[in-house]
XYZ file of C-alpha atoms in Angstrom:
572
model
C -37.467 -9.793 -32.323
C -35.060 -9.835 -35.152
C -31.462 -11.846 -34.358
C -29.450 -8.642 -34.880
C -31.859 -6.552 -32.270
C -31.501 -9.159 -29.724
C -27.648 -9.485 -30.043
C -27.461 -5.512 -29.852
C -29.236 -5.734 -26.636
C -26.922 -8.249 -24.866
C -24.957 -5.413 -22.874
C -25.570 -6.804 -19.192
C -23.457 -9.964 -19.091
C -20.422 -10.175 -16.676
C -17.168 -11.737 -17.248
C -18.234 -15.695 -17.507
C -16.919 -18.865 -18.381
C -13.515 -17.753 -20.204
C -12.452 -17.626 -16.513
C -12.112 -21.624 -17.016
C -9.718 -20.989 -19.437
C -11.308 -22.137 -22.758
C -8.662 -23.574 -25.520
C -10.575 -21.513 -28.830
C -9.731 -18.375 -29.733
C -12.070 -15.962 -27.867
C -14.494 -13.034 -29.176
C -12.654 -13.645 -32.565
C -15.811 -14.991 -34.443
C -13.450 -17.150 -36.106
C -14.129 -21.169 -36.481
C -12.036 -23.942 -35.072
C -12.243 -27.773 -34.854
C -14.272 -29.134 -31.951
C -11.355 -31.596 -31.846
C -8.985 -28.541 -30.640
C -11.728 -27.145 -27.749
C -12.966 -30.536 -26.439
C -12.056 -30.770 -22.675
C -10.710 -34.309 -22.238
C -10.770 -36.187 -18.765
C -13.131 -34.035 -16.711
C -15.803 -35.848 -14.576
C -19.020 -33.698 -14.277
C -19.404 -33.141 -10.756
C -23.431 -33.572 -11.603
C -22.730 -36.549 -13.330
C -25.333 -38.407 -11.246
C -27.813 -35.799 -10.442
C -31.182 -36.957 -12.076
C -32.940 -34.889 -14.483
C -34.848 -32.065 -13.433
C -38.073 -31.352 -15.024
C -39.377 -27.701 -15.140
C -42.908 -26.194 -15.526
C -42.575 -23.315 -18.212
C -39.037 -24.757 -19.831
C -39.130 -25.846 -23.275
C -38.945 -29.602 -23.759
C -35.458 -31.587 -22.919
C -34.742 -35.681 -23.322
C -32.886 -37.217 -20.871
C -29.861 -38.107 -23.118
C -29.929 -34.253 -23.914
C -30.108 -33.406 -19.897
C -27.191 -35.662 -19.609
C -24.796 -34.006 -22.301
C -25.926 -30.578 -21.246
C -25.204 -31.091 -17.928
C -21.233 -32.058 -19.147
C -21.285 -29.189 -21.068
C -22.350 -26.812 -18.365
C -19.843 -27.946 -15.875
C -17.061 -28.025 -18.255
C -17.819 -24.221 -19.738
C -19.982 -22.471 -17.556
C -19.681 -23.978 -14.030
C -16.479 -22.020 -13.055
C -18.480 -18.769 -13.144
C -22.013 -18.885 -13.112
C -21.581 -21.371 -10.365
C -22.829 -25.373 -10.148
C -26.371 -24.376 -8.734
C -26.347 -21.535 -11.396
C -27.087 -18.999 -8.333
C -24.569 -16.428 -9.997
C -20.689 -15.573 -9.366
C -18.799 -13.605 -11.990
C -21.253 -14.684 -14.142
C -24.410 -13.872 -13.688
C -27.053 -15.911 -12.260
C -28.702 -18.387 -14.491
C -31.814 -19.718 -12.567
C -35.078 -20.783 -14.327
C -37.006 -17.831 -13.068
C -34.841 -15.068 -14.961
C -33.754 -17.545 -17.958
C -37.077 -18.280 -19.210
C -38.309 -14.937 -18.975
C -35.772 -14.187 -21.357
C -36.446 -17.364 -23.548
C -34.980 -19.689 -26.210
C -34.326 -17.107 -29.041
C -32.287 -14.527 -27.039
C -30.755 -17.039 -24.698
C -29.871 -18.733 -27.869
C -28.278 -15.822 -29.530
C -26.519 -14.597 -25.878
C -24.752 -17.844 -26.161
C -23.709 -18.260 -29.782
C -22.490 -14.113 -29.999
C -21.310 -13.377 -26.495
C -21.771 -9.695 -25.316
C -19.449 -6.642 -24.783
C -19.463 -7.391 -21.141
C -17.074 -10.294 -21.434
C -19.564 -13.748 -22.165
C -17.762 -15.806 -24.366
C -18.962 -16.146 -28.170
C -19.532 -20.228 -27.819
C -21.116 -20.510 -31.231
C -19.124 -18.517 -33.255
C -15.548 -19.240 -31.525
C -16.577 -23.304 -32.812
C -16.709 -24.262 -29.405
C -20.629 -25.514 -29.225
C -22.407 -26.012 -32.556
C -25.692 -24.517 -33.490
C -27.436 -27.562 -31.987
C -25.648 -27.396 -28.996
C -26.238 -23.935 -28.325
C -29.868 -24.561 -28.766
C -29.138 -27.114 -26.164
C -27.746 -24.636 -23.755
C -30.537 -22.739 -24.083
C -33.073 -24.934 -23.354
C -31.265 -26.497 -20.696
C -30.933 -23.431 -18.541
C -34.692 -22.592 -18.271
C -34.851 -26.266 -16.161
C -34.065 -26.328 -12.604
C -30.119 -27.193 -11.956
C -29.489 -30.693 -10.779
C -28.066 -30.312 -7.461
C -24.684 -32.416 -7.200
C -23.620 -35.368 -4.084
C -21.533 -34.264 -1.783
C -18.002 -35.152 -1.372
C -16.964 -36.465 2.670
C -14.874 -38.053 4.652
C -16.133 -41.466 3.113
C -15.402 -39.943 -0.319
C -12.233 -38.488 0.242
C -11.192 -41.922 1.929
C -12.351 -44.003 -0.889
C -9.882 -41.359 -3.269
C -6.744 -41.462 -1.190
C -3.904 -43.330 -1.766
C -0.537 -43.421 -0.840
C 1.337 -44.544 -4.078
C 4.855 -44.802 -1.905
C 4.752 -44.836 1.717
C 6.647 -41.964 3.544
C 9.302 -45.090 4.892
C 9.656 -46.146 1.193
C 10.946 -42.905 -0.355
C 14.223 -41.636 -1.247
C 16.414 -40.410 2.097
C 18.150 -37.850 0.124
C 18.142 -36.523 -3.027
C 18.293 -39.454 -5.788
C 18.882 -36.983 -8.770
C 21.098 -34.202 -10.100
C 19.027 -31.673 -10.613
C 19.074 -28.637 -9.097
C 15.658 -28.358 -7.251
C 14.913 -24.899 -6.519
C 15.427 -24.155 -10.389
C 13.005 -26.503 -11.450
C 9.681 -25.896 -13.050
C 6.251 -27.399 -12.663
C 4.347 -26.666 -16.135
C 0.310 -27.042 -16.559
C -0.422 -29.423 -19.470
C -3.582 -28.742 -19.027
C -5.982 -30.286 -21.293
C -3.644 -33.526 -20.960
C -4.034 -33.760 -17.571
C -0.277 -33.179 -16.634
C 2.854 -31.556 -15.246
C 5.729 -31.348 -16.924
C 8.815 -30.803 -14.396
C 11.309 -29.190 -16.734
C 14.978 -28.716 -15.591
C 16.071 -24.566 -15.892
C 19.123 -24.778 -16.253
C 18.974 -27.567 -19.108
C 15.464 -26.510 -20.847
C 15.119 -29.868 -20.948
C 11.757 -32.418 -19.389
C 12.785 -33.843 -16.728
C 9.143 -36.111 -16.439
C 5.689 -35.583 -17.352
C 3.612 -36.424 -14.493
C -0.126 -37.333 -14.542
C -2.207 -35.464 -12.531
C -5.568 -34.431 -12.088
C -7.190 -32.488 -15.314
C -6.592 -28.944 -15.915
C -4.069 -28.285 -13.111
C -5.208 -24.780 -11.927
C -1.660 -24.420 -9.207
C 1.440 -26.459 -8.381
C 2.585 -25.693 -4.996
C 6.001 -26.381 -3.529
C 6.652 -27.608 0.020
C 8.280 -24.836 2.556
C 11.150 -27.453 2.243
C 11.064 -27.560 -1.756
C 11.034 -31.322 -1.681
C 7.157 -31.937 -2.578
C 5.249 -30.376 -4.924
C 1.590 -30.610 -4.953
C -0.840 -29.717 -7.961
C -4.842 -29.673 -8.139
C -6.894 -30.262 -10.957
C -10.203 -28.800 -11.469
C -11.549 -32.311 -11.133
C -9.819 -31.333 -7.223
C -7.583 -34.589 -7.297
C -4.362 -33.562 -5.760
C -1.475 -34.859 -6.934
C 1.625 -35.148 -4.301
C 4.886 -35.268 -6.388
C 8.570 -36.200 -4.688
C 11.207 -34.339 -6.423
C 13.704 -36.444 -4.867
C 13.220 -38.645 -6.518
C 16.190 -40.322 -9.192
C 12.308 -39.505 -11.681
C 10.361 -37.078 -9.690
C 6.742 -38.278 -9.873
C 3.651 -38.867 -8.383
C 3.600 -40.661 -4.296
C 0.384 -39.878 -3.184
C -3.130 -38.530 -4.179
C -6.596 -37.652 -2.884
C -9.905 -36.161 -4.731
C -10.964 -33.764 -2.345
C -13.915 -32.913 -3.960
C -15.880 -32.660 -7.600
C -14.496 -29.490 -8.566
C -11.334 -27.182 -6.865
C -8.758 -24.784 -7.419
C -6.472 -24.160 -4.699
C -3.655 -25.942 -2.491
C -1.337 -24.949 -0.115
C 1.078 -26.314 2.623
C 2.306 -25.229 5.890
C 4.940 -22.724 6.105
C 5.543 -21.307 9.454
C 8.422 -21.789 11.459
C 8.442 -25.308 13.098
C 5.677 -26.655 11.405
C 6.740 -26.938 7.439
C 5.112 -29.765 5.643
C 3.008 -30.849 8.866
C -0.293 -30.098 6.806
C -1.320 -29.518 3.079
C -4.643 -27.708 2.915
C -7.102 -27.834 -0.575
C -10.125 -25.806 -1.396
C -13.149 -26.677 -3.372
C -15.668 -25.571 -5.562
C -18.328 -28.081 -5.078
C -18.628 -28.975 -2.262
C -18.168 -25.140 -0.981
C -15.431 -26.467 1.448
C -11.797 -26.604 2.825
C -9.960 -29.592 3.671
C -7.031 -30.512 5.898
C -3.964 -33.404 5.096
C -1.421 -34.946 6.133
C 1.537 -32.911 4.705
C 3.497 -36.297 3.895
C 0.095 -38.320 2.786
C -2.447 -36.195 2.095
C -4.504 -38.199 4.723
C -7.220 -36.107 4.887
C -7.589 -35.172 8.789
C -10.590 -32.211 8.783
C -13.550 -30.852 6.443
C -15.123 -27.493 6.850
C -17.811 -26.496 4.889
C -18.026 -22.816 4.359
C -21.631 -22.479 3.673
C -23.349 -19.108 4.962
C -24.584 -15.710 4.588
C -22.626 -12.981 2.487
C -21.345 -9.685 3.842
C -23.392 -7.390 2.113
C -27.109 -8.710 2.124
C -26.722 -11.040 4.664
C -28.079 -13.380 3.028
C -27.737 -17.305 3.099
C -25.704 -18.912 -0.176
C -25.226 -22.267 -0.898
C -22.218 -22.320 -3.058
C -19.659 -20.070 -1.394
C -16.583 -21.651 -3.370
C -12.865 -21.622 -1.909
C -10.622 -19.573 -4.289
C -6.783 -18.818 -3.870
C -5.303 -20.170 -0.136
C -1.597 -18.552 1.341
C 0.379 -19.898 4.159
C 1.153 -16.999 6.672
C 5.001 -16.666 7.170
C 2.738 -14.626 10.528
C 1.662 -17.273 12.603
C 0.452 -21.063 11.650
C -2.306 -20.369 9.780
C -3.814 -20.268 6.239
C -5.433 -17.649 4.796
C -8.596 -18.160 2.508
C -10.191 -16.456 0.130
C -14.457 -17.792 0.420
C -15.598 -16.018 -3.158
C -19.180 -15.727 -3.297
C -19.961 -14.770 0.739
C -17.001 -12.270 0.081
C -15.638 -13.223 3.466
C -11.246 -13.828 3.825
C -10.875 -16.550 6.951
C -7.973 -17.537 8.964
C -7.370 -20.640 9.844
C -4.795 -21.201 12.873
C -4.088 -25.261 11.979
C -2.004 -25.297 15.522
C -4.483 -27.368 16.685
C -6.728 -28.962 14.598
C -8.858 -30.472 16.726
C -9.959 -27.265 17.999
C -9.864 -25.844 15.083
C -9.999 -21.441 15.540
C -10.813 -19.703 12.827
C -10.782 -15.768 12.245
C -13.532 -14.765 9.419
C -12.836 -10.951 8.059
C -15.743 -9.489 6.194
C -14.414 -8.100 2.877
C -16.207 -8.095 -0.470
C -17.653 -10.805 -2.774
C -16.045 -12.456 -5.473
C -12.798 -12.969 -3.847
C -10.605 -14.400 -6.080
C -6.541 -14.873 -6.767
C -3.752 -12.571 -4.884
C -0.485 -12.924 -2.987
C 1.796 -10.991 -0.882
C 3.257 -7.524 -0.723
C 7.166 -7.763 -0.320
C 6.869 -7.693 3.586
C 4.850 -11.097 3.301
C 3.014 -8.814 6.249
C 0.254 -8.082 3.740
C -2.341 -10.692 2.133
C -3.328 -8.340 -1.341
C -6.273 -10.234 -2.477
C -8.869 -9.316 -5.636
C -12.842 -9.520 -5.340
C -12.762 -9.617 -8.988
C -16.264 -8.565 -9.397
C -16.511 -6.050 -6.909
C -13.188 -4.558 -8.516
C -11.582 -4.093 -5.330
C -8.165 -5.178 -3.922
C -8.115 -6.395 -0.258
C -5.575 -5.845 2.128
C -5.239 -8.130 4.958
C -2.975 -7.698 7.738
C -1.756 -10.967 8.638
C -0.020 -10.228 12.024
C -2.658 -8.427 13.749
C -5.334 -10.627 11.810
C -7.827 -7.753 10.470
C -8.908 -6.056 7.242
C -6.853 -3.214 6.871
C -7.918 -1.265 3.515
C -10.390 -2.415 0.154
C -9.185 -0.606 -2.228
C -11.117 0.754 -5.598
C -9.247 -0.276 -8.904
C -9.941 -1.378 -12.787
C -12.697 -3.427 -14.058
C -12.137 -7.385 -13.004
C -8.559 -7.379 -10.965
C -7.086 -10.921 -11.886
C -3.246 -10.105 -10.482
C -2.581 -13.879 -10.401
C 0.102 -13.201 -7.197
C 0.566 -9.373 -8.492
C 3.639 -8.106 -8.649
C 6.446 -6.065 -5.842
C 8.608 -3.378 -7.044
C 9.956 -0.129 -5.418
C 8.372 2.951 -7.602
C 10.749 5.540 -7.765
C 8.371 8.313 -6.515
C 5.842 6.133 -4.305
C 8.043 3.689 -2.995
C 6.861 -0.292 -2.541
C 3.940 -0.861 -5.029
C 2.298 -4.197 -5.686
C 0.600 -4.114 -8.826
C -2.546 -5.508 -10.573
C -3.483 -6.274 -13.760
C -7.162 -6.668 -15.126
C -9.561 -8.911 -16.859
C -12.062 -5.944 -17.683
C -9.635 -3.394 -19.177
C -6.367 -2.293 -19.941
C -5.332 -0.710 -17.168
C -2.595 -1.824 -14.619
C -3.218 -0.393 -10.893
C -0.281 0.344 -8.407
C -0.877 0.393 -5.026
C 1.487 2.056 -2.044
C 2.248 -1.351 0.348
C 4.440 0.908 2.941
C 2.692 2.478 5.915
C 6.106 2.693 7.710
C 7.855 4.752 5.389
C 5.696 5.851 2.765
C 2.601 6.344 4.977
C 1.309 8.955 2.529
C 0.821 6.525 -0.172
C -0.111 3.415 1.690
C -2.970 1.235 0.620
C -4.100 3.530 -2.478
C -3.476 3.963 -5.957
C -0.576 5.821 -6.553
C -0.388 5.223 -10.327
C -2.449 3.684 -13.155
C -0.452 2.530 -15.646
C -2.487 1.837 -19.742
C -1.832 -1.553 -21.163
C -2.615 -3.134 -24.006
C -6.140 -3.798 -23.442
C -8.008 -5.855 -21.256
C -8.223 -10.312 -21.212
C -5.374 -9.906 -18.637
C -4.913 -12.809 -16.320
C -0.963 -12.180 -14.941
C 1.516 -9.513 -14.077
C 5.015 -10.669 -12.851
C 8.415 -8.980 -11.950
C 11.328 -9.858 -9.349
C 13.476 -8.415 -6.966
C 16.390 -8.702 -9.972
C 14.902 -7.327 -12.527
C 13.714 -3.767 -13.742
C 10.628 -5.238 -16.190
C 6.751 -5.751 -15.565
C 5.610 -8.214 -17.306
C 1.499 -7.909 -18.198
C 0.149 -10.600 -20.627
C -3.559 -10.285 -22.243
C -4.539 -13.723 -22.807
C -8.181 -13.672 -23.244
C -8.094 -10.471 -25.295
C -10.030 -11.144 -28.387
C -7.816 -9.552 -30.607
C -5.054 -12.447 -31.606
C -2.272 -9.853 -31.928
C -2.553 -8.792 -27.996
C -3.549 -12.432 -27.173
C -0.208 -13.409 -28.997
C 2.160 -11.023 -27.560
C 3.197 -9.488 -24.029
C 3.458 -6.038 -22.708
C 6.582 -4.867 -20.757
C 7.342 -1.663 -19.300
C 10.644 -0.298 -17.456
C 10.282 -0.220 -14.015
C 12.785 2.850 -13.591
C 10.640 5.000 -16.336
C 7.142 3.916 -16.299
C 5.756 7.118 -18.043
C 7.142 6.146 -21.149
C 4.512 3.118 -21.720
C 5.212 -0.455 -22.693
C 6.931 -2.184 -25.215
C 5.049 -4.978 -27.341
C 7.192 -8.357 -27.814
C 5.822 -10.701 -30.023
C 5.612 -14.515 -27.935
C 3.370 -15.819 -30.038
C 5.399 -15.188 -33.248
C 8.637 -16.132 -31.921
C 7.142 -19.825 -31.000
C 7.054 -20.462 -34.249
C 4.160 -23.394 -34.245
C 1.700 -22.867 -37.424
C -1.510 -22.489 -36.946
C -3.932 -21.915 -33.690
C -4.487 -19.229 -31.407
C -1.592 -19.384 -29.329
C -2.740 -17.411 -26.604
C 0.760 -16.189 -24.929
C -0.094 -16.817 -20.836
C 1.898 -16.163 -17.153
C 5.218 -14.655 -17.438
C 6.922 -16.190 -14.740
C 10.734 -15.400 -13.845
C 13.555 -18.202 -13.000
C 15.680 -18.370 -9.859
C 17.896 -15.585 -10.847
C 15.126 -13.348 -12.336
C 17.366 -13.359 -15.818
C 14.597 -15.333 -17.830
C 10.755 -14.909 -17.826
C 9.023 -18.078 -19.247
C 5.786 -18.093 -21.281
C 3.592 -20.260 -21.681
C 2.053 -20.451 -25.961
C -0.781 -21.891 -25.492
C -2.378 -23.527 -28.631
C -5.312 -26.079 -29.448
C -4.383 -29.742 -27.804
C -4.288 -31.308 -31.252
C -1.915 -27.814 -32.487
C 1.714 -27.253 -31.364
C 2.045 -25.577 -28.297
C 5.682 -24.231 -26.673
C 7.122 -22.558 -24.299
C 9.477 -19.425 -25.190
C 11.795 -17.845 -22.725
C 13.061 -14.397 -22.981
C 16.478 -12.604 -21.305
C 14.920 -10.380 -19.238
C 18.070 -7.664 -19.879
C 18.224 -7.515 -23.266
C 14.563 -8.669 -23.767
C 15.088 -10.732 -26.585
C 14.476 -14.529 -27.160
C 16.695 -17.440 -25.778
C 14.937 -20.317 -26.159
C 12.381 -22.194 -27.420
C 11.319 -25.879 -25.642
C 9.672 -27.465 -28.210
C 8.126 -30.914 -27.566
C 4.843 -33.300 -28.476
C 4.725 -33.890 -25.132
C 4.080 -29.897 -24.199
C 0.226 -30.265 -25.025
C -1.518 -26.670 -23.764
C 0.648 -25.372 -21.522
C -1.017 -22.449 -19.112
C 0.296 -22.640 -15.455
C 4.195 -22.104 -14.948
C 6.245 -22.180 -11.141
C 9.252 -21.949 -10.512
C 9.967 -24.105 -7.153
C 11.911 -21.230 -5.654
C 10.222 -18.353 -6.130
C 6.597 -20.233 -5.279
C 8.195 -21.343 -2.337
C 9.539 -18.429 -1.068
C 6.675 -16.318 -2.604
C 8.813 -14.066 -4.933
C 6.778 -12.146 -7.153
């Protein structure tokens, strides 16, 4: 079969490893130095899983088993899933991979398809040999990676400054709640940044590609995990905020949270993982890690047994003491009452697969959570601890926390964004007042186009804020889209991020608008190669023109922006 047929046929793949967030520019067919696309810092979680050996698959060395098996976890891990059983991407196991053999699977790697697989070969992230690689790699069985326990998680921990060695108060001038906590993510930092000054206050090493930063309920701590799930416990009060304790919790994560209901704040910091498919408990001053669950087990819809159901995004309930937790691949939301957690109780709601990211309606009643994949949007009541509503919306929801505003006509909305296309979804949040409109889709707003991975507002401001990172077309990728709250029929105005940078070459992909204190700024993230100048650019949110630029060697591929009050407080 001739190249050109084969590519023309590659129509069936899902949304896949961009969700990892890779540095080239995607879909573009354009070329780029390995230099600027090399992940730096990442320890394959199959790192020592022996080579697996095939009947049928073409012929592999060892030393190419070994770099394959980097490359996989680094690129394609995050969505086709460690044991290659299938997530948003789709399922990659020797029995449907070498029925499709080398040829295709080479050219399904190198070109991408229209239904979102990234174009490795052409973008210049893999070379021709190393897509041949990939190829022949994923017709072998998957090495199956160690687990990650207590003994593990012991052998990771340590307390850097012991709770009766830190500051008693405050030891700096800054004013906390207006700091920021920046993803450097390829460096395998945080930048705290002051908001009032623009200026770094540190640069904190963490754990590589942090995926959250999440602030105490009493501001003072932030904690960050990489996808390598260390978990980085930062003191802001201290005279140089930095790093006082930290734990691996696993080989691969993306979530963290801490207590937040009333008379237990900061008792206990909770983390997710990808591999192993588990949840863990801390100490909220030490990360001392206190409890593992696994969450292993059947899905809701065929009932059938999976062995990588991966922990995605984690709340706090402002409810009751418990955390809410999105399990992605067995589609299942659980919560976890921590009040006692030696008997630990746990409440598991069967919802739909692929849960993913979400956050709260403007109650904080309301858990409004995406199943990317299914393209549904969850409801979860949090006080009376039940599924209330899964709602039908765009291709891919990826709402990052979404987004609360009062529509003029429907009345409280919180609002998606989507990976799949370019629509924006607004769904009624009000069963009191506005019962007519509750948990549906009042409105469906157009957008630029689809690669969307955020959509912000605040309670100050009259703006919605959609970004299309992983758009392939650089000019949407570079830009954002904002509409007017009070006149949302008239469509979206275009301003250019990416332009107003002003760092040369790359393909500044323009990601997360997030607001300050005051909701008067929104902060972007411009997001370049890690050997290109990256920046951040913020924007008056009234007159929607530029303010600032932070500029800085130190700001290498910033993704990832929170402000510590509004993640506290969960403004959004």
């Amino acid at each position: 079969m001739k190249i050109k047929a084969i590519h023309q046929l590659l129509t069936f793949a899902s949304v896949s490893a961009f969700l990892a967030f890779p540095t080239a520019s995607f879909a573009t067919g354009k070329t780029m130095p390995d230099a600027e696309v090399k992940y730096e810092g990442a320890p394959s979680s199959i790192e020592s899983a022996k080579q697996v050996i095939t009947p049928g698959a073409p012929t592999i060395t060892q030393a190419e088993f070994q770099k394959a098996k980097t490359i996989f976890f680094q690129r394609c891990a995050g969505c086709h899933g460690v044991l290659r059983k299938g997530a948003t991407g789709k399922p990659l196991t020797p029995d449907i991979t070498q029925k499709k053999g080398t040829e295709y699977l080479k050219v399904f790697i190198k070109y991408g398809s229209p239904g979102g697989m990234p174009n490795w070969g052409t973008s210049g992230e893999l070379t021709d040999a190393e897509v041949d690689l990939m190829a022949r790699y994923i017709q072998h069985e998957p090495p199956t990676p160690p687990e990650w326990g207590m003994e593990e998680m012991q052998a990771s921990w340590k307390v850097i400054v012991p709770v009766n060695k830190r500051p008693k108060k405050q030891m700096n001038h800054y004013a906390l709640d207006k700091l920021f906590a920046i993803t450097l993510r390829d460096a395998g930092q945080v930048a705290i940044v002051d908001g009032v000054s623009k200026k770094i206050v540190n640069i904190v090493k963490t754990g590589y590609a942090v995926h959250i930063s999440r602030p105490s309920a009493s501001g003072r701590y932030v904690f960050t995990i990489g996808r390598d799930a260390k978990i980085s416990m930062i003191d802001l009060w201290m005279k140089v905020p930095d790093v006082v304790a930290e734990i691996k919790v696993g080989l691969e994560a993306r979530s963290v949270e801490t207590s937040k209901y009333k008379g237990m704040e900061d008792k206990y910091a909770i983390a997710g993982s990808y591999w192993p498919p588990q949840y863990t408990i801390m100490d909220g001053n030490t990360l001392e890690p206190l409890k593992i669950v696994s969450t292993r087990g059947m899905t809701v819809d065929t009932q059938e047994y999976h062995p990588e159901p991966r922990v995605a995004a984690i709340v706090a309930s402002h409810e009751k003491p418990e955390f809410i937790i999105n399990v992605k691949e067995t589609g299942k939301v659980l919560l976890v009452n921590y009040k006692d957690i030696a008997n630990l109780k746990v409440t598991t709601i069967d919802a739909a697969r692929f849960l993913h990211d979400g956050g709260w309606d403007s109650t904080q009643r309301y858990f409004m959570s995406a199943a990317n994949k299914s393209n549904k949007i969850v409801v979860i009541d949090s006080k009376e601890g039940k599924l209330v509503k899964m709602i039908e919306v765009g291709k891919i929801p990826h709402p990052g926390r979404g987004a609360n505003f009062v529509d003029k006509k429907y009345g409280p909305v919180w609002a998606t964004s989507h990976l799949g296309d370019d629509t924006i979804s607004l769904i009624g949040t009000d069963p009191v007042k506005h019962p007519k409109y509750a948990w549906k889709v009042v409105r469906t707003l157009k957008g630029q186009g689809g690669g969307s991975l955020f959509i912000k507002t605040h309670p100050k401001s009259h703006h919605l804020w959609v970004d299309t990172t992983l758009n392939p077309s650089e000019k949407l990728s570079q830009s954002i889209a904002v509409f007017d709250i009070r006149n949302l029929n008239k469509g979206y105005q275009v301003l250019p991020i990416g332009k107003w940078a002003d760092v040369g070459k790359g393909p500044k992909r323009v990601v997360q608008p997030e607001y300050n204190k005051e909701g008067n700024e929104v902060w972007f993230s411009v997001w370049n190669g890690k050997t290109q100048h990256s920046a951040i650019v913020i924007v008056d949110d009234k007159t929607l023109k530029l303010k600032k630029v932070i500029k800085d060697k130190r700001i290498v591929t910033p993704t990832g922006k929170f402000n510590i009050y509004n993640t506290m407080h969960d403004v959004y």
